[in-house]
Amino acid sequence: MFPLVGGHEPIVAVGACAMTTLANEQTPARLQASDALFRALFEQSPLSVQVLSQTGETLAVNPAWERLWGVSLADLPGYNLLEDPQLSANGVMPILRRAFAGEPIAIPPVPFVPDRGAHAGRTRWTRAFASPIRDEAGAVTQVVLIHEDVTDLVAAEEGLARLAAIVESSNDAIISRSLDGTITTWNRGAEQLYGYTAEEARGLHVSVVVPPDRQEELTILNERLARGERMEHLETVRLRKDGSRIDVSIGLSPIEDAAGRIIGVSTIARDVSERKRAEAAERFLVRASTELAASLDYRETLGRLAALVVPELADWCIVHLVDEDGALRPLAMAHADPAMAPLAREFERLYPPALDAPIGPPRVLRTGVGELVAQITDEQLAAYAQDAEHLRLLRAAGPRSYVAVPLSARGRILGTISLITAESGRRFRPDDLALANALGERAAAAIDNARLYEEAQVAEARFRGLFEGVADAILVADVERRYVDANAAASGLLGYEREELLRLRVEDIVTDVPEWTEAEYSRYVSEGRWQGELELSRKDGSTVPVEARATVVNLPTGQVFLSAVRDVSARRALEREQQEFLEAVSHDLKNPLTAVRGQAQHLRRQLRRTSTVPLAKLTAALDAIEASATRMSAQLEELQDLARLRAGHPLELETAPTDLAALVRVAATDAQAATGHHRIRVVAPAELWGSWDALRLRRVLDNLLGNAVKYSPGGRIEVTVGEEGRDGTRWAVVAVADEGIGIPAADLPHVFERYRRGGNVAGRIGGAGIGLAGSHQVVEQHGGTIRVASVEGQGSTFTLTLPMEGPSTPAE
Ligand code: ADP
């Protein structure tokens, strides 16, 4: 539809002044042709055309106009452009008026919101050109408005502006560069991150922000970008203008032109050094913790820790521990320059930290709070220095920055860790202090643990020593009555290896306790102790009488029952032996006493009857009495010697020149007098002199002769006395041989022990088992020997040898 307004006439007027001029020169035929042309243009034009009357009413619109505004002419009854409030509001009205006044004029892009039609409520941006049409007299009759829809353009521009604002305000560094690497855009984030202003950066090659050791990376990235790849979250390192390195996470994407050709690269980079530091700190702590847990020797561990700190965190690390006197002693030290380590140690030795120092480890020790000095000043060095030389050394060491933290565990400060930077020039920051604190906590816990462990070890060793060292057998059982520990004495007593014992239960060993009832057991548990005698079963099936003391011990891990057990079999045997001994002694004394009493009674009866006793009889009786008394006193002396020996006193020999041959002959005569069943023969030289204790040697001879008589039913007893040279010494030798019952081979090694008697005599022939022990003692004391050779049932020969000079050393 083409709305005709006022016939054909106005159509001619549509268009610019040039057209009007052209029309004026046309012939009527050509005019018709140009009318058709204009009509076609009007209809087909992509530009919207609106023809307005001189007063502002719309006279005609073309299809493009209708498409633009979503309305047709029919929708505009009563609409007057010059009264449209939107045009007043958006500032177009004054321009329009100038057009209506006759001035061809361009109207800049303005928004307009149609209030009706298909696009009602939707903003349209148009830019327009208003052309006034004049009549022949030059008066403006119509105004033609040609609109161009620039809505999309405006939106795109808006979007771009918004994008630019975003890029500009972003904290991330956003840069773009051409394919050859020349930087084209550089936002504020990039200025902050890299330190170059946009002005400085533009035109530079992108490699300026890539560290020399990463240039290769740039080539690889470019290759990938050239293939159209996008890359995100690429963690790498970039270089600031000041030469420092920054950890960044970057994203890269190719920039394409409208035809899809890659013409550049845009990069977005984010500073991740903070995060990296945190991660590195975390990793460091993990490594440190592993190191700290590796050994229970904290001295060694702290050394390794110091070595870990240097050079990763500091150039210098010192761990001080508080010693017993409260002073700080360097325990571990590490220096980035190994050559400096001995110097540093010497330095510490010369100048141990003064406990009242205003800064440094002493202050940390006093306050229990970590200390960070980002930049150490000369005043601080001066305050720390103990004298001029110290200050000189401190200055030479050149510490730049320092962190010290306490090592505190369970509320006690065990020491400090100090980290110092020097050569590296690195400055500590608060997050280093936090890291050092975390490190300190872990190290302190490790030291504390190690110390506790050491103490426990010492206690355990002490306990073990005691446990294994005591003579008593100690057995430890748990509440299930299973053995959980046993000492060497327990193994020895019971014949089980420790491991075997630990597989046993109480009832495997304590088999015979009639009174050990459940009631008794629970009383033991409730009272915590028990004491008594019982019998234990050995591995070999035998039993052993013991005296036991049991205690309930409450350990953190549960209750245990600790029994100290003492073997009382020896004591019991001793008691038995002493009992037998007493019986034997009294029996031995009773015989001569009975003889004395018999002689006395006999003499009295004789006197009652005849008032006189023949001299021979009296002499015989007195001889018998004297002999008995002698035997008794000999026996008593023997007992006395024995008692003295038992008390630990050696015999005091009374040596004098003695004729052993004579001594043997007298002893043999006396022995012969006491027996009618034996024939005692002496083979001896006329005399054999030596320096001996005659009384005691007589006792020995009486003993040997007495035994020869006692342990042979009759027969010959031969006593030989001789002399021999051996080892440069002259020895007197006396042998007493009988043909009696002999001694069982098993008892032979023991007959010289106290209370030991032969298996073939015990219970059948009386005796106390002390004679040979006493004889042995006397002979030994003389520096001689006594031996026995015997075959059971065939007789025995006791041989004693005595040095002729008597004992070489006087008895002590
Ligand atoms: P006692 O004779 O009082 O038992 P001794 O100490 O004199 O004590 O002797 C110890 C043991 O040596 C004797 O019990 C005996 O078994 C053995 N014995 C000693 N002399 C002889 C011997 N001449 N013949 C056989 N056995 C002997």
XYZ file of C-alpha atoms in Angstrom, residues 239 296 317 352:
4
model
C 58.273 -11.443 35.592
C 62.667 -40.349 68.573
C 68.230 -21.460 61.396
C 75.066 -17.416 74.090
